[in-house]
Every structure is written in C-alpha cells, then in structure tokens.
PDB file of C-alpha atoms in Angstrom:
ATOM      1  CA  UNK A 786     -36.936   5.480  13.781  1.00  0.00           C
ATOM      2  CA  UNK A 787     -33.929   6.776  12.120  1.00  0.00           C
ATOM      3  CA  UNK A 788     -31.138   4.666  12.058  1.00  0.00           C
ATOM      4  CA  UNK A 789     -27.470   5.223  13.014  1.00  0.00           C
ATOM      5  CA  UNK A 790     -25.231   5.197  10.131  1.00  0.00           C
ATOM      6  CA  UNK A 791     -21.843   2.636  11.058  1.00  0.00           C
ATOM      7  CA  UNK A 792     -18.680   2.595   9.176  1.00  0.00           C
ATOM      8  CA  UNK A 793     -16.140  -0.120   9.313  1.00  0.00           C
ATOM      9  CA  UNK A 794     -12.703   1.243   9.572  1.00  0.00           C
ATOM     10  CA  UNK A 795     -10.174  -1.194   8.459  1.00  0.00           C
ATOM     11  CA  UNK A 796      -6.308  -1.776   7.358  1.00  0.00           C
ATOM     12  CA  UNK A 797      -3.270  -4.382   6.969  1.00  0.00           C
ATOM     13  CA  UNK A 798      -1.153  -3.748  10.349  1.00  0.00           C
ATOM     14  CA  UNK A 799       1.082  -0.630  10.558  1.00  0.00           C
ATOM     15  CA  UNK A 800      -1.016   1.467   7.164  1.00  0.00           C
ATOM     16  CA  UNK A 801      -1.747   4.221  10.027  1.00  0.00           C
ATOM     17  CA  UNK A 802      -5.705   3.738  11.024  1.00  0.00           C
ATOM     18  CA  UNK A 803      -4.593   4.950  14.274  1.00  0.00           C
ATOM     19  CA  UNK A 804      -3.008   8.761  12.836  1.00  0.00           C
ATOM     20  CA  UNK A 805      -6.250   8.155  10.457  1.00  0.00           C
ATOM     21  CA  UNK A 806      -8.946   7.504  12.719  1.00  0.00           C
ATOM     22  CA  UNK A 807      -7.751  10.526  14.989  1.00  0.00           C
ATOM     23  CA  UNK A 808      -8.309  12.946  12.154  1.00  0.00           C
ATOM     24  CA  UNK A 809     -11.332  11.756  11.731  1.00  0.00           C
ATOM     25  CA  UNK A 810     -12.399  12.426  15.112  1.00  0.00           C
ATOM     26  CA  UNK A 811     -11.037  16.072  14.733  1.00  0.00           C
ATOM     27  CA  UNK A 812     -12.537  16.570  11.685  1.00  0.00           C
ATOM     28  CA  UNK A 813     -16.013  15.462  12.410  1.00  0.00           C
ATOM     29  CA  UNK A 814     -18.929  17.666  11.482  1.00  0.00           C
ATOM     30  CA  UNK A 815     -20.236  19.283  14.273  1.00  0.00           C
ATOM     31  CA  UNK A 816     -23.851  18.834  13.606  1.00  0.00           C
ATOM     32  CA  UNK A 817     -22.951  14.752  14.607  1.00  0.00           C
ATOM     33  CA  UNK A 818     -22.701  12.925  17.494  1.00  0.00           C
ATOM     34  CA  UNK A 819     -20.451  10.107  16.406  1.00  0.00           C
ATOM     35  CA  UNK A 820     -19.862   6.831  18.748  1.00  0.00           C
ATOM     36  CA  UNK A 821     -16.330   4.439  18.267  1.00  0.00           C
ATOM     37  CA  UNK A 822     -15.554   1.093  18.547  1.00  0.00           C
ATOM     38  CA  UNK A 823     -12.493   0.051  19.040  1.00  0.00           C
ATOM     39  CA  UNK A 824     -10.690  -3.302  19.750  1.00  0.00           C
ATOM     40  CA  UNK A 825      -8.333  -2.269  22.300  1.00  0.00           C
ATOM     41  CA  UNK A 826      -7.875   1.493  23.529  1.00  0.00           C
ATOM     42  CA  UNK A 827      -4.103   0.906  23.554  1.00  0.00           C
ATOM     43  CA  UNK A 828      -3.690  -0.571  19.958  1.00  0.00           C
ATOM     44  CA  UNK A 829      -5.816   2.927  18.532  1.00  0.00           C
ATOM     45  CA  UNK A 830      -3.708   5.168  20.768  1.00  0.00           C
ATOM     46  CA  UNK A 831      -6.745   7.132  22.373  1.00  0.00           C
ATOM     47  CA  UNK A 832      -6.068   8.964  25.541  1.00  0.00           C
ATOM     48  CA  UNK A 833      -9.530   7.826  27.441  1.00  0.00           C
ATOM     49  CA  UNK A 834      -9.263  10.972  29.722  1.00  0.00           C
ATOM     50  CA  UNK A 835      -9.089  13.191  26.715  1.00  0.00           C
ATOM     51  CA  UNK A 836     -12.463  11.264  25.026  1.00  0.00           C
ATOM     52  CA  UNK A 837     -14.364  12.005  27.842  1.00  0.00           C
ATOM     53  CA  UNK A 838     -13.513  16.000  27.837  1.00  0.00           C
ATOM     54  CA  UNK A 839     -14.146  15.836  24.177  1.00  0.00           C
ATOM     55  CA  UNK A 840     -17.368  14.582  25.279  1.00  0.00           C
ATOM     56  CA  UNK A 841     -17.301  11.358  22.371  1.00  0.00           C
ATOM     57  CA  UNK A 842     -18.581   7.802  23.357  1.00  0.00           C
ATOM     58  CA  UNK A 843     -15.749   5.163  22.685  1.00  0.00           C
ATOM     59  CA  UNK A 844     -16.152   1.844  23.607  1.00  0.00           C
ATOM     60  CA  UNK A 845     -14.303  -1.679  23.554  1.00  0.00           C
ATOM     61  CA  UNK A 846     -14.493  -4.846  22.123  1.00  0.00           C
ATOM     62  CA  UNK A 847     -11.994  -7.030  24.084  1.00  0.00           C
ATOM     63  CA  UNK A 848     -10.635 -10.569  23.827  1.00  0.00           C
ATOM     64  CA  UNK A 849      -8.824  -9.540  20.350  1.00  0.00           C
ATOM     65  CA  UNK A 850     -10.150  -8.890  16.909  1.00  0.00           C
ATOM     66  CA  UNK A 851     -13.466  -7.846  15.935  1.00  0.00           C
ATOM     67  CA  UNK A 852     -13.907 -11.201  13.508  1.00  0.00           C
ATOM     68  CA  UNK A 853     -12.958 -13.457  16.441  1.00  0.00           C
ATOM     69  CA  UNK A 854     -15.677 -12.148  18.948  1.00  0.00           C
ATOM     70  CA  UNK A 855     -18.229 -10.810  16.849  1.00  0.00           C
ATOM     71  CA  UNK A 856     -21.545 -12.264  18.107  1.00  0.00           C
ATOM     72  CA  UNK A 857     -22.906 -11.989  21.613  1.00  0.00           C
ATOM     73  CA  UNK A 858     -19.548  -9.817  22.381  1.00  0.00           C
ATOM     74  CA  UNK A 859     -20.181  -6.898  19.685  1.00  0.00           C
ATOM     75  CA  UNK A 860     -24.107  -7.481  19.579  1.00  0.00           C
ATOM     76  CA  UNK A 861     -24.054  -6.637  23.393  1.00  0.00           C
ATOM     77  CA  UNK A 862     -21.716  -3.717  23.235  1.00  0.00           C
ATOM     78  CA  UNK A 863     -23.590  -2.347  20.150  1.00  0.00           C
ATOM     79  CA  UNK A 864     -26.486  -2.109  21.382  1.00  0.00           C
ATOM     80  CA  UNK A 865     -25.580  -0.384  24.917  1.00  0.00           C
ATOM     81  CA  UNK A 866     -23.559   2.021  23.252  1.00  0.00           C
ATOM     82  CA  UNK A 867     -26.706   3.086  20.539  1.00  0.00           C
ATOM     83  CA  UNK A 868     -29.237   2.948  22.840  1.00  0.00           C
ATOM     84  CA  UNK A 869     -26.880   4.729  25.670  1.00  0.00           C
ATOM     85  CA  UNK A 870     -25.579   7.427  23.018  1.00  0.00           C
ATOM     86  CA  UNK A 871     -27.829   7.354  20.115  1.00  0.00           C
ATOM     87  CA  UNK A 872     -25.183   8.833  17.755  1.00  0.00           C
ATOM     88  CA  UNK A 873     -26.120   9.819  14.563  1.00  0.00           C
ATOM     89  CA  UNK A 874     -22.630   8.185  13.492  1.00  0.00           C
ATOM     90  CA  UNK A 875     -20.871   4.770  14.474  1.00  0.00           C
ATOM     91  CA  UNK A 876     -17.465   4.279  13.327  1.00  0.00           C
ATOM     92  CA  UNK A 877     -15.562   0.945  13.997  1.00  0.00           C
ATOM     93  CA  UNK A 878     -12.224   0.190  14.065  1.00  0.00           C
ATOM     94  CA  UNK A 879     -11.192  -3.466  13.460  1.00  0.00           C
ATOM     95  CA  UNK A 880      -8.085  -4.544  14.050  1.00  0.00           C
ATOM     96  CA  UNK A 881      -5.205  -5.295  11.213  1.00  0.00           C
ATOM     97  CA  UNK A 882      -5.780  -9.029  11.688  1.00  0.00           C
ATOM     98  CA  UNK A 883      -9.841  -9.219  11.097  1.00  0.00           C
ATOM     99  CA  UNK A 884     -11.780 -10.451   8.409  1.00  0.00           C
ATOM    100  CA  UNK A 885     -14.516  -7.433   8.298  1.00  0.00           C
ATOM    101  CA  UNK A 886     -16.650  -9.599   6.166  1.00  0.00           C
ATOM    102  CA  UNK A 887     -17.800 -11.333   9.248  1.00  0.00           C
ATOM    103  CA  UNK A 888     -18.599  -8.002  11.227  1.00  0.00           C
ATOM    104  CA  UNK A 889     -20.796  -6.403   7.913  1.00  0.00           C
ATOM    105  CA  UNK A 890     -22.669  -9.632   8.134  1.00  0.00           C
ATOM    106  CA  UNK A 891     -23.317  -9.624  11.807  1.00  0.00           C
ATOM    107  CA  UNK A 892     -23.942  -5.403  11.931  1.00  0.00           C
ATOM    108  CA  UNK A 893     -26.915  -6.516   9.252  1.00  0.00           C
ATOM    109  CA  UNK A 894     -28.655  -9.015  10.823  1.00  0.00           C
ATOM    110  CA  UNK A 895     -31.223  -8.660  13.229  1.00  0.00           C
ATOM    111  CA  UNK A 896     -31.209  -7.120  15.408  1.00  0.00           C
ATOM    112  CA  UNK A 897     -28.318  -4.579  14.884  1.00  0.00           C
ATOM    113  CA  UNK A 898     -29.696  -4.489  11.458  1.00  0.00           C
ATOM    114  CA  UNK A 899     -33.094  -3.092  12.485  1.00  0.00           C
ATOM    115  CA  UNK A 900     -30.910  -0.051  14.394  1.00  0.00           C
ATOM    116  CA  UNK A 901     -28.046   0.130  11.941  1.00  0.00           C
ATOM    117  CA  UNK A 902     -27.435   1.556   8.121  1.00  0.00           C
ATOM    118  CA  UNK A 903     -23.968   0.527   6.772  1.00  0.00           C
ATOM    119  CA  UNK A 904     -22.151   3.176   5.711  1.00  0.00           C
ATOM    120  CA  UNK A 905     -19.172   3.426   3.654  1.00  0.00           C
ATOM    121  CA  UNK A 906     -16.318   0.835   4.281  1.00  0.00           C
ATOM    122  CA  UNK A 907     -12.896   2.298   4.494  1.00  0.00           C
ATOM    123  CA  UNK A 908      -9.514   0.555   3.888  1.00  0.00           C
ATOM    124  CA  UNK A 909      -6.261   1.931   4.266  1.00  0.00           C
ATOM    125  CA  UNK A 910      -3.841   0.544   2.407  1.00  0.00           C
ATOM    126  CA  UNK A 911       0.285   1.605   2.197  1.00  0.00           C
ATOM    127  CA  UNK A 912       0.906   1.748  -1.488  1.00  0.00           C
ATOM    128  CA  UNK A 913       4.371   0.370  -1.747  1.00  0.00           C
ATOM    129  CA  UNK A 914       2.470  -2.961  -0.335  1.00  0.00           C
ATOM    130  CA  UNK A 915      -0.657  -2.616  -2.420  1.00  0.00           C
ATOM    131  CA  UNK A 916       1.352  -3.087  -5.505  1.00  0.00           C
ATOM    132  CA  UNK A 917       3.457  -6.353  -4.504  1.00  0.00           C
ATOM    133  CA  UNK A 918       1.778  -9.812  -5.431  1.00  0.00           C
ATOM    134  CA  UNK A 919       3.180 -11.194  -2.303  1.00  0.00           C
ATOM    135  CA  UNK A 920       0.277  -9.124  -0.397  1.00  0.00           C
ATOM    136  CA  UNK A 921      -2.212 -10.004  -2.339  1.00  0.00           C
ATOM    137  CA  UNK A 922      -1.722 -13.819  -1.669  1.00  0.00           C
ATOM    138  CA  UNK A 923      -2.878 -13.158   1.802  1.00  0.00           C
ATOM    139  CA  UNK A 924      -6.494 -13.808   2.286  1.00  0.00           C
ATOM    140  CA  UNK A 925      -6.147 -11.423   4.937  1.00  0.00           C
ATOM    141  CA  UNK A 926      -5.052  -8.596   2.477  1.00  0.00           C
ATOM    142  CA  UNK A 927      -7.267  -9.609   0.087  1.00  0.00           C
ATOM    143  CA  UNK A 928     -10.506  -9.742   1.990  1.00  0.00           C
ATOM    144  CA  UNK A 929     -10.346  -6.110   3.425  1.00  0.00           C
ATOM    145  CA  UNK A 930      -9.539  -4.825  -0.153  1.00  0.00           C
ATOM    146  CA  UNK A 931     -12.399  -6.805  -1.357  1.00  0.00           C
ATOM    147  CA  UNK A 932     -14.918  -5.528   1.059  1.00  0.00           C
ATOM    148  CA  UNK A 933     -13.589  -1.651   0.697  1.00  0.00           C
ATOM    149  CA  UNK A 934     -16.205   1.275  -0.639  1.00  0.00           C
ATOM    150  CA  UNK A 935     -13.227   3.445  -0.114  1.00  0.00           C
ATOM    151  CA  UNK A 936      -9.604   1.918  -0.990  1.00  0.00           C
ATOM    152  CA  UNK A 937      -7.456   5.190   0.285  1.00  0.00           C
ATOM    153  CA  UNK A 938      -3.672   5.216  -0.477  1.00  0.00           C
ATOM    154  CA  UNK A 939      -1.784   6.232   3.020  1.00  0.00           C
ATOM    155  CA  UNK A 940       1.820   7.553   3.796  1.00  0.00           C
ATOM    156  CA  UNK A 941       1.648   8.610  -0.428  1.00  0.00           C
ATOM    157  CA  UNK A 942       4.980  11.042   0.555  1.00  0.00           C
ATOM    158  CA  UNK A 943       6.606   7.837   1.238  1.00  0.00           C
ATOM    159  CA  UNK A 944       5.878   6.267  -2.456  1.00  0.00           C
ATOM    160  CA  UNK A 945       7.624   7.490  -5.470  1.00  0.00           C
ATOM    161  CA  UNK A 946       5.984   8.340  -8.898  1.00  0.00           C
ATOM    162  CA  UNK A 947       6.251   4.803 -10.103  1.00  0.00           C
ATOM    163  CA  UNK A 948       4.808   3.031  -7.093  1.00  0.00           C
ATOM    164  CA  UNK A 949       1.716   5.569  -7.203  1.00  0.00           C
ATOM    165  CA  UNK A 950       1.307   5.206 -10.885  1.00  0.00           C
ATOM    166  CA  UNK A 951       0.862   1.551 -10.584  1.00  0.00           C
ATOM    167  CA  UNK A 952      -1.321   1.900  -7.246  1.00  0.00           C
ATOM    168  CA  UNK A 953      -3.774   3.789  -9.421  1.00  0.00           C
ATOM    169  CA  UNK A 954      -3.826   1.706 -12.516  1.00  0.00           C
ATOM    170  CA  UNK A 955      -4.347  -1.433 -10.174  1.00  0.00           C
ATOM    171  CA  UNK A 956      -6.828   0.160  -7.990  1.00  0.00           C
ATOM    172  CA  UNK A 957      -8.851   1.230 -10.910  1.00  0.00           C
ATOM    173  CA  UNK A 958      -8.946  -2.524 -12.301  1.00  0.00           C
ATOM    174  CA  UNK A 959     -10.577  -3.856  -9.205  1.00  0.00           C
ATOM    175  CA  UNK A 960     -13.953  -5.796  -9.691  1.00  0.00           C
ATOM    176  CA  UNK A 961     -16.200  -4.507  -8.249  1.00  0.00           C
ATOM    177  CA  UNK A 962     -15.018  -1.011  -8.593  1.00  0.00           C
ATOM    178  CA  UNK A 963     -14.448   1.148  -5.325  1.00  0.00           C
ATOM    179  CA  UNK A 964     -16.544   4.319  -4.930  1.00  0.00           C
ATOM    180  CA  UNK A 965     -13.960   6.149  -4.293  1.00  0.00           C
ATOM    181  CA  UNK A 966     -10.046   6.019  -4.240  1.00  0.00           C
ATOM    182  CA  UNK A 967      -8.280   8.305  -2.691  1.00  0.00           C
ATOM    183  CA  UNK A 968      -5.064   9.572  -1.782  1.00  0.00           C
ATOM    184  CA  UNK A 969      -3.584  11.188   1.975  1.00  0.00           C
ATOM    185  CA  UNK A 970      -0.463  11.400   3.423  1.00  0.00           C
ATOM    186  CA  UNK A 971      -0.749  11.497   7.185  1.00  0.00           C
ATOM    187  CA  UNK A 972      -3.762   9.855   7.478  1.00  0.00           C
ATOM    188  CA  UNK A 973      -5.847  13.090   6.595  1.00  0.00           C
ATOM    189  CA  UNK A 974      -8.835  11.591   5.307  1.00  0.00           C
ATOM    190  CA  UNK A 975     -11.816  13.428   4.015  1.00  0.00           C
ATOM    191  CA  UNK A 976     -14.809  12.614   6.785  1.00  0.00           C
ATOM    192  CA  UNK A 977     -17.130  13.232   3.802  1.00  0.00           C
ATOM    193  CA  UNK A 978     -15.298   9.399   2.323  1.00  0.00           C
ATOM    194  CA  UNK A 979     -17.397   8.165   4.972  1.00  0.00           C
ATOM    195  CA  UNK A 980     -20.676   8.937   2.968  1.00  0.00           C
ATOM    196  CA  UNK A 981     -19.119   7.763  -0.133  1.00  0.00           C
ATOM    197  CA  UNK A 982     -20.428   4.220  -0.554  1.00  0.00           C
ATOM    198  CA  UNK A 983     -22.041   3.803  -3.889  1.00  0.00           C
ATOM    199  CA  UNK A 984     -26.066   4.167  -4.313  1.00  0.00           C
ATOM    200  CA  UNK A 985     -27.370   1.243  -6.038  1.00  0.00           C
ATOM    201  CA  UNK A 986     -28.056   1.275  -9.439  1.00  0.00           C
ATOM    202  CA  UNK A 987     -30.439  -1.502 -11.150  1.00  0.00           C
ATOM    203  CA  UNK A 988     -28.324  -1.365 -14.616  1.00  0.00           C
ATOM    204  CA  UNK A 989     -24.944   0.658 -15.485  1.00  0.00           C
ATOM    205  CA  UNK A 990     -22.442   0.513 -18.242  1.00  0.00           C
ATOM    206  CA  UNK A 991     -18.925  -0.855 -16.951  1.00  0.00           C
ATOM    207  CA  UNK A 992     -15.941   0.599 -18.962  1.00  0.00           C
ATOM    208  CA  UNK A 993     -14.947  -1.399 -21.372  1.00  0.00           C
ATOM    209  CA  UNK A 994     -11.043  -1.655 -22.444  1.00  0.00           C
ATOM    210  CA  UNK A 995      -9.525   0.919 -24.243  1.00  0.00           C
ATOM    211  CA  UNK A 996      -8.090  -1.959 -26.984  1.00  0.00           C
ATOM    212  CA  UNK A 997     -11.244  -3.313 -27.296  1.00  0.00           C
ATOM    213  CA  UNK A 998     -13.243  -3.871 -30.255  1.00  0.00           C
ATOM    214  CA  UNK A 999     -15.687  -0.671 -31.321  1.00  0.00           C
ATOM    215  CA  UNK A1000     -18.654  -2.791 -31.874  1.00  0.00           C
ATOM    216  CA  UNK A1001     -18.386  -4.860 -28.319  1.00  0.00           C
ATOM    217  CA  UNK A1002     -20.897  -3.430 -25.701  1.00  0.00           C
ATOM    218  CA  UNK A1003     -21.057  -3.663 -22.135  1.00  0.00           C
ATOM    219  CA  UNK A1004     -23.546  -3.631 -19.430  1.00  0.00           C
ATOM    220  CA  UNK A1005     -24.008  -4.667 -15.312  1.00  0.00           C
ATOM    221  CA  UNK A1006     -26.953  -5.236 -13.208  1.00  0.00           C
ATOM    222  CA  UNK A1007     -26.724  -5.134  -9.559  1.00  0.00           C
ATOM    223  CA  UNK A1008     -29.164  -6.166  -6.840  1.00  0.00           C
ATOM    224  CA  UNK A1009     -30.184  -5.500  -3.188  1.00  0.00           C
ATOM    225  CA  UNK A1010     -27.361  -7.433  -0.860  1.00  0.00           C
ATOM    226  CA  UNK A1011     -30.462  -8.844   1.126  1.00  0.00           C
ATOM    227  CA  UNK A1012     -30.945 -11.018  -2.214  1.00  0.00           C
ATOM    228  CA  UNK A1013     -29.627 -13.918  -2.794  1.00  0.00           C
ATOM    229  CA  UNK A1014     -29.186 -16.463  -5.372  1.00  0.00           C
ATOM    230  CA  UNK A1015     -29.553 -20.152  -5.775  1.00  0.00           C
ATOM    231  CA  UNK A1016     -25.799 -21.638  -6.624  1.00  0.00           C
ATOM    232  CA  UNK A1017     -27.091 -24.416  -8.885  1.00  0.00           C
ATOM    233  CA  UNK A1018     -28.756 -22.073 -10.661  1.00  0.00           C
ATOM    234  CA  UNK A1019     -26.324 -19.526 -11.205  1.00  0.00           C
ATOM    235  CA  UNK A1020     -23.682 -22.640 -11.985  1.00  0.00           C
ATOM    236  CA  UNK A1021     -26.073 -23.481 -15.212  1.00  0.00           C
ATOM    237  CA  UNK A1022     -26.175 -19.602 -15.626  1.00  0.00           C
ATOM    238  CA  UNK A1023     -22.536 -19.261 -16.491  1.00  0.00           C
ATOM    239  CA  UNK A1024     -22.860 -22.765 -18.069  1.00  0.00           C
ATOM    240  CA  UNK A1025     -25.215 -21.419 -20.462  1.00  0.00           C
ATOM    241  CA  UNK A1026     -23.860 -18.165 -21.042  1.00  0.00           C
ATOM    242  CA  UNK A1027     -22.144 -19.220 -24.343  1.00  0.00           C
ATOM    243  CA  UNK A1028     -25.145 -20.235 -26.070  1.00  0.00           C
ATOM    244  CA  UNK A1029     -27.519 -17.146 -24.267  1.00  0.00           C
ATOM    245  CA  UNK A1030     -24.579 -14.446 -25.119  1.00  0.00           C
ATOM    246  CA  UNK A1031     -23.520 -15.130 -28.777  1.00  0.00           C
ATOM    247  CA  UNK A1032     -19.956 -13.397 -29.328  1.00  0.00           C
ATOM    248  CA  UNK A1033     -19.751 -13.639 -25.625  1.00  0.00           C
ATOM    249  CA  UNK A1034     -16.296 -11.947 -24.728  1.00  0.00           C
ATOM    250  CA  UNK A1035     -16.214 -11.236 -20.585  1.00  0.00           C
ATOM    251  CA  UNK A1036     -18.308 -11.717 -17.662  1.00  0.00           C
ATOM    252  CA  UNK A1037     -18.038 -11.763 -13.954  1.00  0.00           C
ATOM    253  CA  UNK A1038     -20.339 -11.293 -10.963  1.00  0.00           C
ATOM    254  CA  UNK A1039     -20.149 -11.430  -6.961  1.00  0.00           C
ATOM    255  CA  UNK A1040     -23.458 -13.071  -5.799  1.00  0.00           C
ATOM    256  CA  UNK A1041     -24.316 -13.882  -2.349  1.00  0.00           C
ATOM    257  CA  UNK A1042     -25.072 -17.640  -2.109  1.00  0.00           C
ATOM    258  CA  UNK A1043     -26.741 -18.626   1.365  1.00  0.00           C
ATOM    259  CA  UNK A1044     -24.400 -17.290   4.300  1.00  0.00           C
ATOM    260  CA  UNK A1045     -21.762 -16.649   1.992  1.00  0.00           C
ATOM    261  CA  UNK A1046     -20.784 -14.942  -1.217  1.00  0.00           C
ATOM    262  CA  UNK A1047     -19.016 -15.869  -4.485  1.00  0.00           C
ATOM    263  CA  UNK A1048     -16.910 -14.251  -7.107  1.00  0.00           C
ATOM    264  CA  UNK A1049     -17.810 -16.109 -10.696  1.00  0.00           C
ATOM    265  CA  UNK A1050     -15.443 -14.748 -13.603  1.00  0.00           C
ATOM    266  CA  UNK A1051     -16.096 -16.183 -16.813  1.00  0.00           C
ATOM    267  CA  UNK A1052     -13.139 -16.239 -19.796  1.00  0.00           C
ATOM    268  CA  UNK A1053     -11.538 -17.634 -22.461  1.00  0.00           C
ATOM    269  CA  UNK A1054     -14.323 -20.347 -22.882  1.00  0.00           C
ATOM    270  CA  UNK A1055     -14.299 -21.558 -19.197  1.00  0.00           C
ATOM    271  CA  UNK A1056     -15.814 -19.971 -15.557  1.00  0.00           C
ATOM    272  CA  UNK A1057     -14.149 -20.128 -11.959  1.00  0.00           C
ATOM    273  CA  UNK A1058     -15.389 -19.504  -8.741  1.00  0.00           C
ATOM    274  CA  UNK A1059     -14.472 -18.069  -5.761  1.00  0.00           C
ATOM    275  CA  UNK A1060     -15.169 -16.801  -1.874  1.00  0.00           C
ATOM    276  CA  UNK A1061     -14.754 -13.088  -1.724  1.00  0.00           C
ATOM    277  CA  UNK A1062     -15.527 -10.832   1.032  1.00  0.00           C
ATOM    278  CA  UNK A1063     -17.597  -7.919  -0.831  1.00  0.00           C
ATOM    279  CA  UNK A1064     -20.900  -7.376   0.623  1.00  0.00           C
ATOM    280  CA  UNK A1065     -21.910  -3.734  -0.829  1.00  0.00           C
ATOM    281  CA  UNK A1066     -24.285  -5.898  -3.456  1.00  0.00           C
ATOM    282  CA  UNK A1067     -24.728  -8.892  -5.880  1.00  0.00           C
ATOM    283  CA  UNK A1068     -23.636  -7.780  -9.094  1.00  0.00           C
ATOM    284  CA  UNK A1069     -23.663  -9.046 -12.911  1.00  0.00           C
ATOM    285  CA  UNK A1070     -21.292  -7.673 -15.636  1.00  0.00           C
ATOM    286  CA  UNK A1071     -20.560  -8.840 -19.126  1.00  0.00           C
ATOM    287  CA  UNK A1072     -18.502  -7.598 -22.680  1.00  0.00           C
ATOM    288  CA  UNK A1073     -19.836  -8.887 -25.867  1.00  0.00           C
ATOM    289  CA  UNK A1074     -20.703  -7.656 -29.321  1.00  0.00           C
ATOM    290  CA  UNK A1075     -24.478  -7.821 -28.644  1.00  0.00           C
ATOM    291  CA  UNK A1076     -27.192  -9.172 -25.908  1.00  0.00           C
ATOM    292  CA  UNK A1077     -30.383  -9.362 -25.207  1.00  0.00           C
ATOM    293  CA  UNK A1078     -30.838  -7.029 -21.956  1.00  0.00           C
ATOM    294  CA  UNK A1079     -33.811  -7.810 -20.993  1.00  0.00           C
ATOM    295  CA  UNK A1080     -33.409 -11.631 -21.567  1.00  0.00           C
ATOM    296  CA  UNK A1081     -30.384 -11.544 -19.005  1.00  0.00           C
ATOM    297  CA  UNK A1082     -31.789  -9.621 -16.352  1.00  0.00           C
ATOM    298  CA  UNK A1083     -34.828 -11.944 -16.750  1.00  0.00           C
ATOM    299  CA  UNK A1084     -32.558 -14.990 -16.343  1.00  0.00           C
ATOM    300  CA  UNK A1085     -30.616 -13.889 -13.649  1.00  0.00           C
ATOM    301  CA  UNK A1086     -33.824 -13.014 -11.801  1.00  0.00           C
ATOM    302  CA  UNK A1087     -34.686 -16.737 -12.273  1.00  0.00           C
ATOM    303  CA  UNK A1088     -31.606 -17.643 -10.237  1.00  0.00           C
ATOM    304  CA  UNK A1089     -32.993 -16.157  -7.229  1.00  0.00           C
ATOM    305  CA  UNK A1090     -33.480 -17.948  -4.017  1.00  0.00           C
TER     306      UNK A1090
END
C-alpha cells in the first residue's frame, strides 16, 4: 500500500507559518490531494467555509499544542483523516510552543508508521532572531532548529545585509547539516522544499574547514533512524577514539539511544553529550590526518543495540 507522505510544519511564535502555510496550500501541485493538521483553526487563520469550497481536508488537534496531546489525541485524528481522505500529502502544523521531536516519534511508530512516510521537516525561522544567542538558549528554539530538513529564513525584506550574512554563515555551520536553506519573504515557500529531506547516504565526506591542515581528511557514516545504539557502548567509543584515530582532530555524532537521542561532540582531548531533537538519522563524523574506514564503521556497527 502506498503510503502518505507527512510533513511537519513548524516555527518560534510570530515567524509567519500562518502567511506560509497558506501559500503552500495555493501552490500545491495539482496532481495531489493534500490533508492539514492544524492545532487550532483560529491560530492558522483558515476560513473553514473557504476549505471546504476548495475541496481540502483540514482537521484539528485541540486541547493546545501538538507535543502536549500527541498520543491517543493525534493517533485518533490521524488515522480518520487518512483513511477518510487518503491524501497523497499530509502536512502538519504545530504550534510555536511544541517540541516536534515528540510528534516525529509518535507519526513513526506503529501504527501511523505502517500508513505514514516522513517527509521533509520545515522550520521557519525570522533571521534577525536566528542570529541572537539569547534564542538559542531556549530549548524551545533550539529543538525545532535541530529537528529541521529545511531551515527557511522568513520576512528576509525585513533583515539587512549584515543580519543575512551572518544567518547564512550560521546556518551553514549547523551539525547535522540542513538539506536545504532557503530564503522567502512573505512566506512564499517553494512546495517542492517539502520533498527536500536528504536521501540517506551510508558514507559522505563532510567539509572540512577552509584553515585546516591539507593533509587532514574527513569522512561521516550515517544509519537508518530505526537503528539504534547501545550508550555504554558508544561512551567507550568516544573513550577510545584517541587511541583508534591517531592524529584525531574532530568528531561528533547524533545517535538515537533507546527512546531518545544524543548529540556526542568530541574536542580538544575531551567528549560531551547531549539531548537533541534531530531524528532524520544516526550519524558519525570525524577530521583527522588519517583513519582506518573500514575499522570505524566496523566499530560503530559493534555499538548497535
């Protein structure tokens, strides 16, 4: 059975998902059916008489943000609205104030999972905020940049050169790296953005800095986000990445770990850990002047649940 393809649709309060989401809906191709989800009718702005001569399904999660009721709630209304609809398309819309982590999570496991393919996740951001530390001290802020296949830059006529300059040089820095980043004013996103989430690759070559060394060398790994690892494992992993990596310069991963998943960034001689809210894939990156490829992948497979 083919699957329905579901986007998440998220952004910080007052970024414009509501202008955004509405050319979406304008925009769609007309060989789809698309579905919507939204939190409240009111808080999107959608004229419910106008939906239903425009002849697209919308439906609501109520009782506040999709991360506080997913569960029963969403599973419930999922399901009536794919097996009432059958869209080729579901787009949802969660509010400002949820943590989307928890709705990828719950749109993968059974039994959404068994009727849904996540799509592309899109964040809006405003780029005057995106640049300021004070936002990014937010879990909030963080977590729906962290979970973004598509980090788009909204209301860019309102940022000057400065503010846009530093948007993209921070954008481009993020681990893991977005898909796509793009840039609207008015909301006028591309409804192809919504296909735009990255195809898995098993190995790839992450850039390396431009004042780096000429002889370091870099490679990733990634892996299925079904997978998961063992922590202990991957804590004497990056414990023994010293001695396994000779000349060992960077490395970082994000690894799902039971229900959850972790960001481990190793440095300067020492690791850290923390919770992040990507759940594209587990991936494995490292800079150093030379490896053993096939030993890593090898030991990384070993830290497999």
């Amino acid at each position: 059975m083919k699957k329905t393809i579901v986007n998440l649709f998220t952004g910080f309060l007052g970024v414009g998902k509501t202008t955004a989401l509405r050319h979406l809906i304008e925009h769609r191709p007309a060989h789809e059916k698309w579905a919507i989800i939204v939190n409240e009718f009111g808080e999107v702005g959608i004229d419910g008489a106008a939906l239903s001569q425009d002849e697209l399904a919308v439906a609501e999660i109520a009782g506040g943000c999709l991360c506080c009721v997913a569960g029963p709630q969403m599973t419930a209304t999922v399901a009536t609205l794919l097996r009432r609809e059958r869209p080729d398309r579901l787009l949802i819309e969660a509010s400002g104030l949820a943590h989307a982590a928890g709705v990828i999570d719950e749109l993968r496991a059974k039994p959404l999972g068994e009727a849904l393919e996540v799509g592309a996740v899109l964040t809006l951001v405003d780029p005057r905020q995106f640049i300021q530390p004070d936002y990014h001290r937010q879990p909030l802020y963080r977590d729906q940049i962290s979970i973004a296949d598509v980090l788009v830059a909204n209301k860019i006529d309102t940022a000057d050169v400065p503010t846009m300059e530093a948007f993209r040089q921070q954008a481009g820095a993020l681990f893991p790296p977005k898909s796509l980043v793009g840039e609207v004013r008015n909301g006028e996103l591309d409804p192809a953005w919504l296909d735009a989430a990255a195809a898995p690759k098993p190995r790839y070559r992450p850039a390396v800095p431009d004042d780096a060394a000429a002889q370091w060398r870099s490679m990733g790994w990634t892996f299925e986000p079904e997978q998961a690892f063992d922590g202990e494992k991957l804590t004497r992993f990056f414990d023994a990445l010293p001695t396994l990596v000779p000349g060992l310069v960077r490395a970082k991963g994000v690894f799902k770990v039971l229900d959850s998943w972790v960001w481990l960034n190793w440095a300067a001689g020492q690791w850290g850990a923390a919770q992040v809210s990507w759940r594209r894939d587990s991936r494995f990156e490292l800079i150093a002047e030379d490896f053993d490829a096939a030993a890593i992948e090898s030991t990384l497979r070993e830290c497999f649940e």
